[in-house]
Amino acid sequence: MAFCKNCGKEIDDKAVICPSCGVQQQEIAPITPEVVDNGGFLWGLLGCCVPIVGLVLFLVWKDTKPKTAKAAGIGALVAVGIAAVYYLIVLILGASLFY
């Protein structure tokens, strides 16, 4: 058994409100909405089309939505890799035309 923090009367250990004086005994935890983290393909596609957005989404969501953040980050990395390969091919082809 516990005692009311307001009136001091004996109350049940799990009582949220004192039956005598009506004062709340325990803090009620706020209800937090459940975060949906499905690692959507479309976020990866967005990260691939606009790599800076993919990087920003990765950094923002890495702690709260790890699967979705990973999809956006991989999309951004794929876009950067494709761009690097493209510029390398253009550089090689351009250099071969002059020699």
mmCIF file of C-alpha atoms in Angstrom, residues 46-47 49-58 76:
data_model
loop_
_atom_site.group_PDB
_atom_site.id
_atom_site.type_symbol
_atom_site.label_atom_id
_atom_site.label_comp_id
_atom_site.label_asym_id
_atom_site.label_seq_id
_atom_site.Cartn_x
_atom_site.Cartn_y
_atom_site.Cartn_z
ATOM 1 C CA LEU A 46 13.684 10.230 -55.018
ATOM 2 C CA GLY A 47 17.192 9.961 -53.574
ATOM 3 C CA CYS A 49 16.759 11.447 -58.924
ATOM 4 C CA VAL A 50 17.817 14.224 -56.544
ATOM 5 C CA PRO A 51 20.896 12.999 -54.615
ATOM 6 C CA ILE A 52 21.081 15.974 -52.255
ATOM 7 C CA VAL A 53 17.502 15.275 -51.116
ATOM 8 C CA GLY A 54 18.422 11.615 -50.547
ATOM 9 C CA LEU A 55 21.395 12.665 -48.434
ATOM 10 C CA VAL A 56 19.330 15.125 -46.384
ATOM 11 C CA LEU A 57 16.573 12.543 -45.827
ATOM 12 C CA PHE A 58 19.180 9.999 -44.761
ATOM 13 C CA ALA A 76 21.697 9.066 -53.449
#
